[in-house]
Structure formats: C-alpha cells, structure tokens
PDB file of C-alpha atoms in Angstrom:
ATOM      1  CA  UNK A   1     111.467  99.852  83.344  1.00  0.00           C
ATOM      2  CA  UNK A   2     113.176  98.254  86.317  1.00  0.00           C
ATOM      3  CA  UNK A   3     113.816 101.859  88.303  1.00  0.00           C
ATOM      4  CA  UNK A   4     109.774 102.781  87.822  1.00  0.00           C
ATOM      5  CA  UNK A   5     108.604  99.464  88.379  1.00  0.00           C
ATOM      6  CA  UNK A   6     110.651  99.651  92.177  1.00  0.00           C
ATOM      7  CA  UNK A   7     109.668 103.130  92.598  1.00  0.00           C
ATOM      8  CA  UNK A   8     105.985 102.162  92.047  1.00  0.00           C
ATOM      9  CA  UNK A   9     106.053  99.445  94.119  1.00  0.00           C
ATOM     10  CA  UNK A  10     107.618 100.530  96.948  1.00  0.00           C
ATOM     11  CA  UNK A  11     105.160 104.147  96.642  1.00  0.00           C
ATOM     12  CA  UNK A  12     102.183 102.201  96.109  1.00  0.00           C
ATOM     13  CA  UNK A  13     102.427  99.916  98.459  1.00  0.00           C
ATOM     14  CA  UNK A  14     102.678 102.568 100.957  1.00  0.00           C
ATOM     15  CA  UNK A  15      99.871 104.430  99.619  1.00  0.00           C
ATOM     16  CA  UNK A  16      97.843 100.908  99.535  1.00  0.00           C
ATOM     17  CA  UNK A  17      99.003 100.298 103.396  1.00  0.00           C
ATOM     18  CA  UNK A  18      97.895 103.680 104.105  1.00  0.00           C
ATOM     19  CA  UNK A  19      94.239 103.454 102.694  1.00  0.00           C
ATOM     20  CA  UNK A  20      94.268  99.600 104.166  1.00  0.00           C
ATOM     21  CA  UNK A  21      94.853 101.621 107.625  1.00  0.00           C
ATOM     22  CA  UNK A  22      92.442 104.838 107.266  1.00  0.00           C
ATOM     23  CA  UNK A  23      89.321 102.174 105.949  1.00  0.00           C
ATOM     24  CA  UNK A  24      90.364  99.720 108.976  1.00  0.00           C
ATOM     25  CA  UNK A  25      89.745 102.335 111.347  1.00  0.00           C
ATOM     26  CA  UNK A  26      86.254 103.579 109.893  1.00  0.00           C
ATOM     27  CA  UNK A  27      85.088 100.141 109.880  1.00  0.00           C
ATOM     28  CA  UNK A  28      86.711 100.026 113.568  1.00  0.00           C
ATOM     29  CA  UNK A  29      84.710 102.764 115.107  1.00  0.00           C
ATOM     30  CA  UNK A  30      81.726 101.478 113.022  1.00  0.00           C
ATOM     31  CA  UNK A  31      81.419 104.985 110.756  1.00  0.00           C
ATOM     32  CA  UNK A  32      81.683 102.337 107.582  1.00  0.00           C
ATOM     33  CA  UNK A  33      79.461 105.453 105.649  1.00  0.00           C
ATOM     34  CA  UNK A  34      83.032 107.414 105.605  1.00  0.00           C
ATOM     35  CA  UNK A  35      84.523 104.807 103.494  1.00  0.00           C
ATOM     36  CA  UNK A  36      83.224 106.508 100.292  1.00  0.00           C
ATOM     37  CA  UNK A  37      84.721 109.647 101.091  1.00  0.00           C
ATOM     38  CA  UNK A  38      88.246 107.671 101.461  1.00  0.00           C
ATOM     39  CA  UNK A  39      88.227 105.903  98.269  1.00  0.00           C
ATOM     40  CA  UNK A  40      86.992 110.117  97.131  1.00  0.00           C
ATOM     41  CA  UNK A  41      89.747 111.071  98.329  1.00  0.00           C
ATOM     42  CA  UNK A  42      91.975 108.510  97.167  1.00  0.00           C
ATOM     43  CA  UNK A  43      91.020 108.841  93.811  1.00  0.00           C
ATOM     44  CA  UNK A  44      91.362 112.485  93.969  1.00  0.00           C
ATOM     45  CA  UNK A  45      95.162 112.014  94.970  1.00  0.00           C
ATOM     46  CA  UNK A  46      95.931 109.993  92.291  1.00  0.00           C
ATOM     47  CA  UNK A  47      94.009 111.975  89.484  1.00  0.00           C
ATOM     48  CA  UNK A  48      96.431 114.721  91.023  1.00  0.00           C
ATOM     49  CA  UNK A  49      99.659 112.400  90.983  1.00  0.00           C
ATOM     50  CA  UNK A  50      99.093 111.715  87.328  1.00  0.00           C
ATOM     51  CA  UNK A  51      98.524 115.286  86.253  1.00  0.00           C
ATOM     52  CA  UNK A  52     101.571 116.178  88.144  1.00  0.00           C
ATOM     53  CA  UNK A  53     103.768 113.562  86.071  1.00  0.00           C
ATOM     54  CA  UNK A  54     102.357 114.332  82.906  1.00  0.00           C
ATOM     55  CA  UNK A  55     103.024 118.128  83.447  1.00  0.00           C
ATOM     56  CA  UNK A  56     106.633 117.784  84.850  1.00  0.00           C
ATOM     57  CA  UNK A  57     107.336 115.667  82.057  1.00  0.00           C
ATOM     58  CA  UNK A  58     105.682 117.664  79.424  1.00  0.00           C
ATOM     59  CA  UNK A  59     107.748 120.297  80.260  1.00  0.00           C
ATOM     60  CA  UNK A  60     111.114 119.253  80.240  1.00  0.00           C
ATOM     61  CA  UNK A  61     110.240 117.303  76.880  1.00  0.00           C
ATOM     62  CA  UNK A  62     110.038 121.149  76.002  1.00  0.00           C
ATOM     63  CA  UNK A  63     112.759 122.854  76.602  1.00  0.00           C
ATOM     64  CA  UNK A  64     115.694 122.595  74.446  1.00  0.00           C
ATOM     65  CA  UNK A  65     119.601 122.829  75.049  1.00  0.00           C
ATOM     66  CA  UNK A  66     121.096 124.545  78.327  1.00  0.00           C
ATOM     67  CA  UNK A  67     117.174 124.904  79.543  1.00  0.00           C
ATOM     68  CA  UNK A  68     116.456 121.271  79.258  1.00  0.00           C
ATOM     69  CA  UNK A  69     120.071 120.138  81.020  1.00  0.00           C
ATOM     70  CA  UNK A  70     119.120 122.363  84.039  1.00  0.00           C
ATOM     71  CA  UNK A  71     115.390 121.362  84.460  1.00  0.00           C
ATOM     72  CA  UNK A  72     116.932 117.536  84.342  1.00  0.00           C
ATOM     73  CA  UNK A  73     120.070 118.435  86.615  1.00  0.00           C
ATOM     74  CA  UNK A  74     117.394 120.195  88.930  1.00  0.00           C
ATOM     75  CA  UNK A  75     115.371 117.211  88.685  1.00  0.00           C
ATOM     76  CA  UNK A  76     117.523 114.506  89.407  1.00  0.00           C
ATOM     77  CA  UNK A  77     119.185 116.180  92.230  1.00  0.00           C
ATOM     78  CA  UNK A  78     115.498 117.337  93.981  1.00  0.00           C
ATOM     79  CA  UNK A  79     114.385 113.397  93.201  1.00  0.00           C
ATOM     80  CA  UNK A  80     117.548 111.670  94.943  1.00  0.00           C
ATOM     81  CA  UNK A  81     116.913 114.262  97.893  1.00  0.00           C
ATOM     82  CA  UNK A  82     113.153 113.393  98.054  1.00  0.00           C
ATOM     83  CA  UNK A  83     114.358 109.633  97.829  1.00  0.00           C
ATOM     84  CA  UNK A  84     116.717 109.914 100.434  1.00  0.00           C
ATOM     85  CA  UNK A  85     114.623 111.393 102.867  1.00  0.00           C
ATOM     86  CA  UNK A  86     111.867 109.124 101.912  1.00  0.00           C
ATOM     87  CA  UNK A  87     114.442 106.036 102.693  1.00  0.00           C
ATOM     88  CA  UNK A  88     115.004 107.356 106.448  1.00  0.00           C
ATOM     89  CA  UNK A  89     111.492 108.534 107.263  1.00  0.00           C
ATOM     90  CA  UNK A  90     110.158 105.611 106.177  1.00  0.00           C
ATOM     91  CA  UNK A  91     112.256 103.435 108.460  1.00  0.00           C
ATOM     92  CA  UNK A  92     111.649 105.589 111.345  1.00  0.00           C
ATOM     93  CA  UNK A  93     108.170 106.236 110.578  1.00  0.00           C
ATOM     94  CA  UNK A  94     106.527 103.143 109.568  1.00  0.00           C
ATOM     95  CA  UNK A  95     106.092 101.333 113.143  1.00  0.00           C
ATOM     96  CA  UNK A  96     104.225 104.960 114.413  1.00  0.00           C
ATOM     97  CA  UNK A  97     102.331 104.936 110.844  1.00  0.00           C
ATOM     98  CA  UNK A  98      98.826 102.988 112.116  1.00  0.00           C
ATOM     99  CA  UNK A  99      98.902 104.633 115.260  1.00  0.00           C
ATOM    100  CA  UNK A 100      98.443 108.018 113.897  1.00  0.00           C
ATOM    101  CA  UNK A 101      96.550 107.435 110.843  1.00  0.00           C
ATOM    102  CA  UNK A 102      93.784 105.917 113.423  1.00  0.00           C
ATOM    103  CA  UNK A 103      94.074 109.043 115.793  1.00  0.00           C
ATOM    104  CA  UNK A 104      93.773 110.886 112.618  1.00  0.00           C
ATOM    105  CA  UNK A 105      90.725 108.860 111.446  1.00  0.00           C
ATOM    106  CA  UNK A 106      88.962 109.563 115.148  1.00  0.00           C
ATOM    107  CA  UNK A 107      89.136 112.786 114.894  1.00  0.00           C
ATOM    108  CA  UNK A 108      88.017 113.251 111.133  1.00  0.00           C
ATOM    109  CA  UNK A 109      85.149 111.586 111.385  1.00  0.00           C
ATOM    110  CA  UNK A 110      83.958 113.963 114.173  1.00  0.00           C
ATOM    111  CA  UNK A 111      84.063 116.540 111.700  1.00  0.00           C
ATOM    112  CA  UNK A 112      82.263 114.731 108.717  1.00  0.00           C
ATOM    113  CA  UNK A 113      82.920 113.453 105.501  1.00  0.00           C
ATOM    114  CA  UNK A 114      84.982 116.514 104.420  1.00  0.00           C
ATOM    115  CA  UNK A 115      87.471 116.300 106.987  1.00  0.00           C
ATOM    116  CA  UNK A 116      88.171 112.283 106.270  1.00  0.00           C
ATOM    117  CA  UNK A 117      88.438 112.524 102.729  1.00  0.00           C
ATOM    118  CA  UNK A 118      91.067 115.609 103.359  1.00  0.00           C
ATOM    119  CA  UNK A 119      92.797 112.988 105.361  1.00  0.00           C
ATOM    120  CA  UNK A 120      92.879 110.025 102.746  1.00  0.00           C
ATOM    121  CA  UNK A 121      93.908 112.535 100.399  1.00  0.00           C
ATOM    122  CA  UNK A 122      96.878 114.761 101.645  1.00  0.00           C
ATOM    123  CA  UNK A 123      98.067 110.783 103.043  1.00  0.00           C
ATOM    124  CA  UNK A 124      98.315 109.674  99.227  1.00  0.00           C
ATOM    125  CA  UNK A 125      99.084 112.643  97.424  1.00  0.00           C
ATOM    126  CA  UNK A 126     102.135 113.077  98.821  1.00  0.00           C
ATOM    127  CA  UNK A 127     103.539 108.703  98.517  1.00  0.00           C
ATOM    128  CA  UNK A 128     101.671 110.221  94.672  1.00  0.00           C
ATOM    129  CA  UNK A 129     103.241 113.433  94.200  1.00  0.00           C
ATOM    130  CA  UNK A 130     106.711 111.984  95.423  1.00  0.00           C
ATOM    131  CA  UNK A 131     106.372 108.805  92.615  1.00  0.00           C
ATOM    132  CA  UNK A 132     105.593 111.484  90.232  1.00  0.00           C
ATOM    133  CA  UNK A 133     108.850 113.854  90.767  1.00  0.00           C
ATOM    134  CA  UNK A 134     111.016 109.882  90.750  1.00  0.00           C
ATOM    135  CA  UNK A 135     109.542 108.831  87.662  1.00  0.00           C
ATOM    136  CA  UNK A 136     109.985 112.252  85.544  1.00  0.00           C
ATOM    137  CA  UNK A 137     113.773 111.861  86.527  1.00  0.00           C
ATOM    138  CA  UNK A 138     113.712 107.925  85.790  1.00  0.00           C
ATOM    139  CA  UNK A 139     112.566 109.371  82.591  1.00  0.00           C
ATOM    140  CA  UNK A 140     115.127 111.893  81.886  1.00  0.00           C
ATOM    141  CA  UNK A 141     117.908 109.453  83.216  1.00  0.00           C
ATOM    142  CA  UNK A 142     117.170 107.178  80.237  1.00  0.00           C
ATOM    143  CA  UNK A 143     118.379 109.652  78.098  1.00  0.00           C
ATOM    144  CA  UNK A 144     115.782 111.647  75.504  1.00  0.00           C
ATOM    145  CA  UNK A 145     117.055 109.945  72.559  1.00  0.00           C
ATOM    146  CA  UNK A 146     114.779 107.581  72.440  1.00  0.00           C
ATOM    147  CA  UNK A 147     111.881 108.917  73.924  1.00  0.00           C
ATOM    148  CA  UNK A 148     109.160 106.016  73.164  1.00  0.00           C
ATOM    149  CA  UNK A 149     111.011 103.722  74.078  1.00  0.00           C
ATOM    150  CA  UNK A 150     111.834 105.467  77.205  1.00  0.00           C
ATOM    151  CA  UNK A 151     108.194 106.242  78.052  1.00  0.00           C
ATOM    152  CA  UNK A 152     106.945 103.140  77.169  1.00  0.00           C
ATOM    153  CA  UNK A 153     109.105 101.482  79.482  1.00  0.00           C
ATOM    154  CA  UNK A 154     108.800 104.293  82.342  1.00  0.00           C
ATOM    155  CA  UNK A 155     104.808 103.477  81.997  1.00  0.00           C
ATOM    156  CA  UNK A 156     105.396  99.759  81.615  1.00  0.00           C
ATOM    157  CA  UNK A 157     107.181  99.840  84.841  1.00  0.00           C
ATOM    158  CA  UNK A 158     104.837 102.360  86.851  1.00  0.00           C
ATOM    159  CA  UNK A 159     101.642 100.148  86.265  1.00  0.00           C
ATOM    160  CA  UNK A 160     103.437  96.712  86.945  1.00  0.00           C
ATOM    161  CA  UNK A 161     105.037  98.219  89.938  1.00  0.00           C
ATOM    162  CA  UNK A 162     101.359 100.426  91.415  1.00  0.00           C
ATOM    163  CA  UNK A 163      99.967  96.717  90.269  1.00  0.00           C
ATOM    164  CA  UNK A 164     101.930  94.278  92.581  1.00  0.00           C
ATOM    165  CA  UNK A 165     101.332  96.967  95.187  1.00  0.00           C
ATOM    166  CA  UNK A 166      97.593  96.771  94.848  1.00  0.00           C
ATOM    167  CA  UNK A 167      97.777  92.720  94.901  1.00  0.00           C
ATOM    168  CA  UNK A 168     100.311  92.981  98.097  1.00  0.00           C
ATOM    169  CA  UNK A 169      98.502  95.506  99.774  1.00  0.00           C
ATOM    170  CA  UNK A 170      94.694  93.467  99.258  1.00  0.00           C
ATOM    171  CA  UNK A 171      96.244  90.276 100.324  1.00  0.00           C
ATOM    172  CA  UNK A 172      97.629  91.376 103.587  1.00  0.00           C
ATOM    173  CA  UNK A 173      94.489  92.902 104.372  1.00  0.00           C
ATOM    174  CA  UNK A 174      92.246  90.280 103.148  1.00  0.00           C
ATOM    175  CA  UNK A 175      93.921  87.222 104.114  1.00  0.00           C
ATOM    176  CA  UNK A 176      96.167  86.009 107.578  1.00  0.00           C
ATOM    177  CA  UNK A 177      99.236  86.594 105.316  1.00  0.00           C
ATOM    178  CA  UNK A 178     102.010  88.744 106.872  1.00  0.00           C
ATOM    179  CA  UNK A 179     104.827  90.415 105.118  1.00  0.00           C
ATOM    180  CA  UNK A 180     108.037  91.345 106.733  1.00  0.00           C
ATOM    181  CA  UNK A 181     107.561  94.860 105.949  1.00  0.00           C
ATOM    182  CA  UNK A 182     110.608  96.108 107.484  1.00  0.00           C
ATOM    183  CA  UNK A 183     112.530  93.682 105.922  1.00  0.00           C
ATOM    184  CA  UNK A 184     110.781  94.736 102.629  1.00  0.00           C
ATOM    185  CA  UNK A 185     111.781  98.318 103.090  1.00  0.00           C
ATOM    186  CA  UNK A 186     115.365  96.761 103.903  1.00  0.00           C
ATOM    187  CA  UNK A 187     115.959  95.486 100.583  1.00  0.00           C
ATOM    188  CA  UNK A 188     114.319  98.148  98.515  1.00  0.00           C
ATOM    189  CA  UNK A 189     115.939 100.672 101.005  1.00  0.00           C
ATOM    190  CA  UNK A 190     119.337  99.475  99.410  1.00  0.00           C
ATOM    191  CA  UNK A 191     118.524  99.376  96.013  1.00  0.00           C
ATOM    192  CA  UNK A 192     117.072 102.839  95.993  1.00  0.00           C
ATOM    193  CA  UNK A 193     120.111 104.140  97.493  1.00  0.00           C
ATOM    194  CA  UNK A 194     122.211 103.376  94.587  1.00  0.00           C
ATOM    195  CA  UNK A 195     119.083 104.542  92.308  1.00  0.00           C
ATOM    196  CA  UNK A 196     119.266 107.666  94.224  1.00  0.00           C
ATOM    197  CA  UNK A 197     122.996 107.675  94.004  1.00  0.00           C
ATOM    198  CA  UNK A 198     122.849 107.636  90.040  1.00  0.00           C
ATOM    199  CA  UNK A 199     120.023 110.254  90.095  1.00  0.00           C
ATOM    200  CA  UNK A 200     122.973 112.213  91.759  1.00  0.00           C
ATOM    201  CA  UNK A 201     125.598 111.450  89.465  1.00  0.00           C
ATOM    202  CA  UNK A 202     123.109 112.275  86.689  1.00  0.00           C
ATOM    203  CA  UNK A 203     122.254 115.741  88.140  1.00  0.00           C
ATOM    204  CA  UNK A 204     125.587 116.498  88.563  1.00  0.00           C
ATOM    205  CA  UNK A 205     126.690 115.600  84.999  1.00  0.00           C
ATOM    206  CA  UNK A 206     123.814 117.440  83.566  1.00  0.00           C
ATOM    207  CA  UNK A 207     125.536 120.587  85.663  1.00  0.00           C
ATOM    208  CA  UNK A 208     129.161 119.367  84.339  1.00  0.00           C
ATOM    209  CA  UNK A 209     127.869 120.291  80.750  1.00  0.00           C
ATOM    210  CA  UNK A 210     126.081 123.265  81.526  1.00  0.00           C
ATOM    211  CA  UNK A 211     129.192 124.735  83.233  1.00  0.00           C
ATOM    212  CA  UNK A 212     127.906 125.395  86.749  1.00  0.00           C
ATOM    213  CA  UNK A 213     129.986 122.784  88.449  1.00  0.00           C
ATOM    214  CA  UNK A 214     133.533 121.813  86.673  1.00  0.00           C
ATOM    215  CA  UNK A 215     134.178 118.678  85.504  1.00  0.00           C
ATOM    216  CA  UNK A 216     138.093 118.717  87.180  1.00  0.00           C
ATOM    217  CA  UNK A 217     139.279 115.658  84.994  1.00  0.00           C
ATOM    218  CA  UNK A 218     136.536 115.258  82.098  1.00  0.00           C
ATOM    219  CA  UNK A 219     136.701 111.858  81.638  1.00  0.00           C
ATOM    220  CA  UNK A 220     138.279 109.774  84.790  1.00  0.00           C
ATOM    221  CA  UNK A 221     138.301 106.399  82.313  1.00  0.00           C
ATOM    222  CA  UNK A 222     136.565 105.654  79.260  1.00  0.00           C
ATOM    223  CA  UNK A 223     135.271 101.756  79.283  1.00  0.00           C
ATOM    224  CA  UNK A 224     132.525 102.167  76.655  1.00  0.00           C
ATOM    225  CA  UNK A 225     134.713 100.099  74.625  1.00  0.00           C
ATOM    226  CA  UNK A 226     133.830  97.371  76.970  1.00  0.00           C
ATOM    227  CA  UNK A 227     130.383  98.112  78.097  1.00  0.00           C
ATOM    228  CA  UNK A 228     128.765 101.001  75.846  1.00  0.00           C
ATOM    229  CA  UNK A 229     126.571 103.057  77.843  1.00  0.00           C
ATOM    230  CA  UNK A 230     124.153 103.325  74.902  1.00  0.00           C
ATOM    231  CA  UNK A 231     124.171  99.551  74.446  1.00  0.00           C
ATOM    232  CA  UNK A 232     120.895  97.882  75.908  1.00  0.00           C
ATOM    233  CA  UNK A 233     122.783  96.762  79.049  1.00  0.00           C
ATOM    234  CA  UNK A 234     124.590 100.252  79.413  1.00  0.00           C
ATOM    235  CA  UNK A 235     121.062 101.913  79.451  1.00  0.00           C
ATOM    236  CA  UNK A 236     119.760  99.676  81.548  1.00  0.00           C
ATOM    237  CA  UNK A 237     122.800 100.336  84.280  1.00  0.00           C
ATOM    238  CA  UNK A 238     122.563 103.915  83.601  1.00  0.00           C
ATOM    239  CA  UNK A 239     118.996 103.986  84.480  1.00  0.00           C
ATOM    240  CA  UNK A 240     118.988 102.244  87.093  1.00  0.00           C
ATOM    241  CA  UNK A 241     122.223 102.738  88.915  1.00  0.00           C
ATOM    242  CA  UNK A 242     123.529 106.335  86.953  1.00  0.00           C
ATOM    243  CA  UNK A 243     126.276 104.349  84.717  1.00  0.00           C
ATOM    244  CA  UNK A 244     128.244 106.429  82.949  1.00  0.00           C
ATOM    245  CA  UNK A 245     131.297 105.006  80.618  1.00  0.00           C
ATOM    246  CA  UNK A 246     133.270 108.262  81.164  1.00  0.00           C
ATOM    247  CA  UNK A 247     132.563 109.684  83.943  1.00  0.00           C
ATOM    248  CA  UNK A 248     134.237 113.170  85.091  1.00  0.00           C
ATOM    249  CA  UNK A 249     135.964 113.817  88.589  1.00  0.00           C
ATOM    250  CA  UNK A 250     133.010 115.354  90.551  1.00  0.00           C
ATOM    251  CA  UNK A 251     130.263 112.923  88.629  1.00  0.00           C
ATOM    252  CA  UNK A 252     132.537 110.087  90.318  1.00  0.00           C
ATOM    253  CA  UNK A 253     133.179 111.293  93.366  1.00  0.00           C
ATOM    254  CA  UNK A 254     129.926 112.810  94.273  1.00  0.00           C
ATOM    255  CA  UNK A 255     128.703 109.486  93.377  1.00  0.00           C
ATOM    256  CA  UNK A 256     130.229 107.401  95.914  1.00  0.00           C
ATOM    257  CA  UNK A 257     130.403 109.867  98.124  1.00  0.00           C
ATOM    258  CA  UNK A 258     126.583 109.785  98.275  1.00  0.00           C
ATOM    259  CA  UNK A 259     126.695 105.889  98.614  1.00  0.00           C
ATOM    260  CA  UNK A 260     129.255 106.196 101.343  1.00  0.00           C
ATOM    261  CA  UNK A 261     127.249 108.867 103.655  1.00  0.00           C
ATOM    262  CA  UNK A 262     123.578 107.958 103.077  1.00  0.00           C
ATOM    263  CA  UNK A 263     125.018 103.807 103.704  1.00  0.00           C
ATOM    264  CA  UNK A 264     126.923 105.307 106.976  1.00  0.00           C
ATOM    265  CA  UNK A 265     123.240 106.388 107.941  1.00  0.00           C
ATOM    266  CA  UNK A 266     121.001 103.520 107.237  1.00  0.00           C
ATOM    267  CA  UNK A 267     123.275 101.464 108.458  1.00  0.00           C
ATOM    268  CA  UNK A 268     123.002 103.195 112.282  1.00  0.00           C
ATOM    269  CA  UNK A 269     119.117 103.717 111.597  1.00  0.00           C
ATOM    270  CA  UNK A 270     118.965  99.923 110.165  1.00  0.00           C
ATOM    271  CA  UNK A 271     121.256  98.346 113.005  1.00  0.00           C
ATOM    272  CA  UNK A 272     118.917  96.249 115.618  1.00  0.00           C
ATOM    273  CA  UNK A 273     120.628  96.851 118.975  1.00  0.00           C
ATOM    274  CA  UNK A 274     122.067  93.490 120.498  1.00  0.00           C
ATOM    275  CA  UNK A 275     121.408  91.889 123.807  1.00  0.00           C
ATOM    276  CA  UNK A 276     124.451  93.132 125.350  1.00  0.00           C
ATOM    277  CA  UNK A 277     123.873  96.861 124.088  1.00  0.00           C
ATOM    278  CA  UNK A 278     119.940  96.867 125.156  1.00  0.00           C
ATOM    279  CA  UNK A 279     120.775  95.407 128.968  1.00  0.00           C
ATOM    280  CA  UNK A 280     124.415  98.573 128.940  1.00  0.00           C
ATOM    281  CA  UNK A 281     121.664 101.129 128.264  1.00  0.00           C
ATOM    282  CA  UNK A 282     119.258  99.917 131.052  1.00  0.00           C
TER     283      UNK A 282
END
C-alpha cells in the first residue's frame, strides 16, 4: 500500500497543481466560462487513467507462465524508466510549469472551449496514464499469490495517496499556506529512486527466470532465514524497495547499479550552487 499511496500522491498532486494553474489563469484573464470545459477535461483524463489501469492489469492477471513473467519483466522495467525520467523532468521542469501552462491557457481560450479542455486534458492524462503504468507494476511486484490482498492494498493506497493530493493541492490554492514544493519533490525524489530501483531488480529477475538474461551466480546469499521475503515485512520491503532474500548476480548488481547512476544524477541536478561557485561563473 505504501509504494501506491507515494506514487498517488506525488502524481496527483501534480495533476491537482496543474488544474490549480490552468483554472487560475481562466479566472486571470476573466474567461471564468472555460472553467467547465477544464474540470471536462479533467474528468475525461482520469476516466481514461482508470481504464488504462484496469486494462493493463487485467491483462497480465491473464496470462499464465513465461507470458505473464515477460509482460511483468516488461512492466517493471518500462515503469522504473517512466519513473526515472519523471524524477529529473520534474525537478527541471516544475519552476517553468506555471509559466507555460498560462501561455498555454492564453492561447486556448482564443480558440474556444475545445481547445482548453484539450489542454486540461493531455496535462492530466499523462501525470494519469504514468500513475497507471506505476501502479500495475506496484501490483505485480507484490507478487500474484495473493492477489486480493494485493489489490486491495494497491487501491487502498491509490485513493489515500490521489486523496492527500486533492486536500494539499485545495489548501495551497485556497488558503496563504505555502509548501516547499521542491523540497517535497526532494524527499519523494529519493524514495522513488529506490522504488524505481526495485522495479528494476524485479524486471530483471522476472527475465532471470525466463532465460533472457542469466542469472551468473543464482543465488548471491540466501537470508530468508532471517527475514523471509514472503513474511509480512519481506513483502512489504519487496514492494516497496524490490527485496529479494536470494537475489542472483545481475538482479544485485543491476540494482545498485541503478541507485548508484540515477543518485550520481540527482545529486548534480539537486545540488544548489554556492556563493563562491555563482560569483566563479559571473
């Protein structure tokens, strides 16, 4: 529940900031009768989101054997990529974000209602379309052996998390208070780097037992005598963070090989430049 509810959270409150944005600038340039055709088109993006996670999930719940263990491998590996992506633009994107969403809002509403709800729309779909790819692997990552209990956590977490988005998202547009956002994307930056870094392992484990990529040294170490990683706190690391009690040689090495790289990165894109370094570059 814990990997949905922060990939839910951090989604929708993106998605919330974004429709926050696109109806502050219709009310801006006094066109307040687009507003329906946002919340249209808002709607429209999440009706599409769901339908998208039902039908990714849906199918994978259907296939069987080496089918199933590539559609998940295939899965976790396109969801970490999304996510990492998603990690950088995000914190390269976000200070830019109101600036064009408004230039995109003045020149929608020159072309009607059509043209602005397009704009709400393709904005949310995609923070929609994303959360539904991350959630189908959150899914799968839990393992298919329990599967209600496994969905009715993955739910449990998606509504909590698109929840506390909603509340976050109305309160810093309807009161004076002011989140830290970049510091928000900070800390949720990390911790869906090592969710990302599981989804990775995951993938690549799902490809050890299919036979595409060798496992090298099947089982590195075996501490499932220690921590099981069926036990309650075993699936909870596994989901969240890709534990695995015997992991093979590329599982572990891709692994925190991922962590090392991606960190490298948002570390350099993350770094505030000092003083010292601002007044060398002048």
């Amino acid at each position: 529940m814990l990997p949905t509810y922060l990939l839910s959270l951090r989604e929708g409150l993106e998605a919330a900031l974004i429709i926050g944005i696109v109806l502050g600038a219709v009310s801006k340039i006094r066109r307040k009768d687009l507003a329906p055709a946002v919340w249209f088109g808002t709607l429209s993006a999440v009706i599409v989101s769901i339908l998208t996670a039902i039908m990714l999930t849906s199918f994978g719940m259907s296939l069987e054997e080496k089918a199933e263990q590539i559609f998940e491998g295939v899965t976790m590996l396109l969801a970490a990529g999304i996510l990492t992506w998603m990690i950088f633009w995000m914190g390269k994107q976000a200070r830019f974000l109101k600036t064009e969403l408004e230039d995109g809002v003045n020149k929608a509403a020159s072309s009607g209602k059509r043209a602005v709800f397009g704009l709400a729309f393709m904005a949310v779909v995609r923070e929609g379309v994303e959360l539904a790819i991350f959630i189908t692997a959150a899914f799968f990552a839990g393992g298919q052996e329990q599967v209600t209990t496994n969905l009715i956590q993955t739910l449990a977490g998606t509504i909590l998390g698109l929840g506390t988005a909603v509340l976050l998202g109305y309160t810093i547009f309807a009161s004076t208070l002011r989140l830290d956002l970049h510091r928000f994307f900070q800390v949720t930056g990390v911790l869906l780097i090592l969710f990302a870094a599981g989804l990775v392992a995951h993938g690549i484990h799902e490809f050890n037992e299919v036979g595409w990529i060798p496992g090298v040294v099947e089982h590195v170490w075996d501490v499932n005598m220690i921590l099981d990683e069926n036990s309650v706190a075993g699936q909870l690391l596994k989901t969240l963070f890709g534990y695995n009690g015997n992991p093979s040689l590329t599982e572990m090495i891709t692994y925190f090989v991922y962590i090392a790289v991606v960190t490298v990165f948002w570390r350099r894109d993350n770094t505030v430049p000092t003083k010292a370094t601002a007044e060398s570059r002048a």
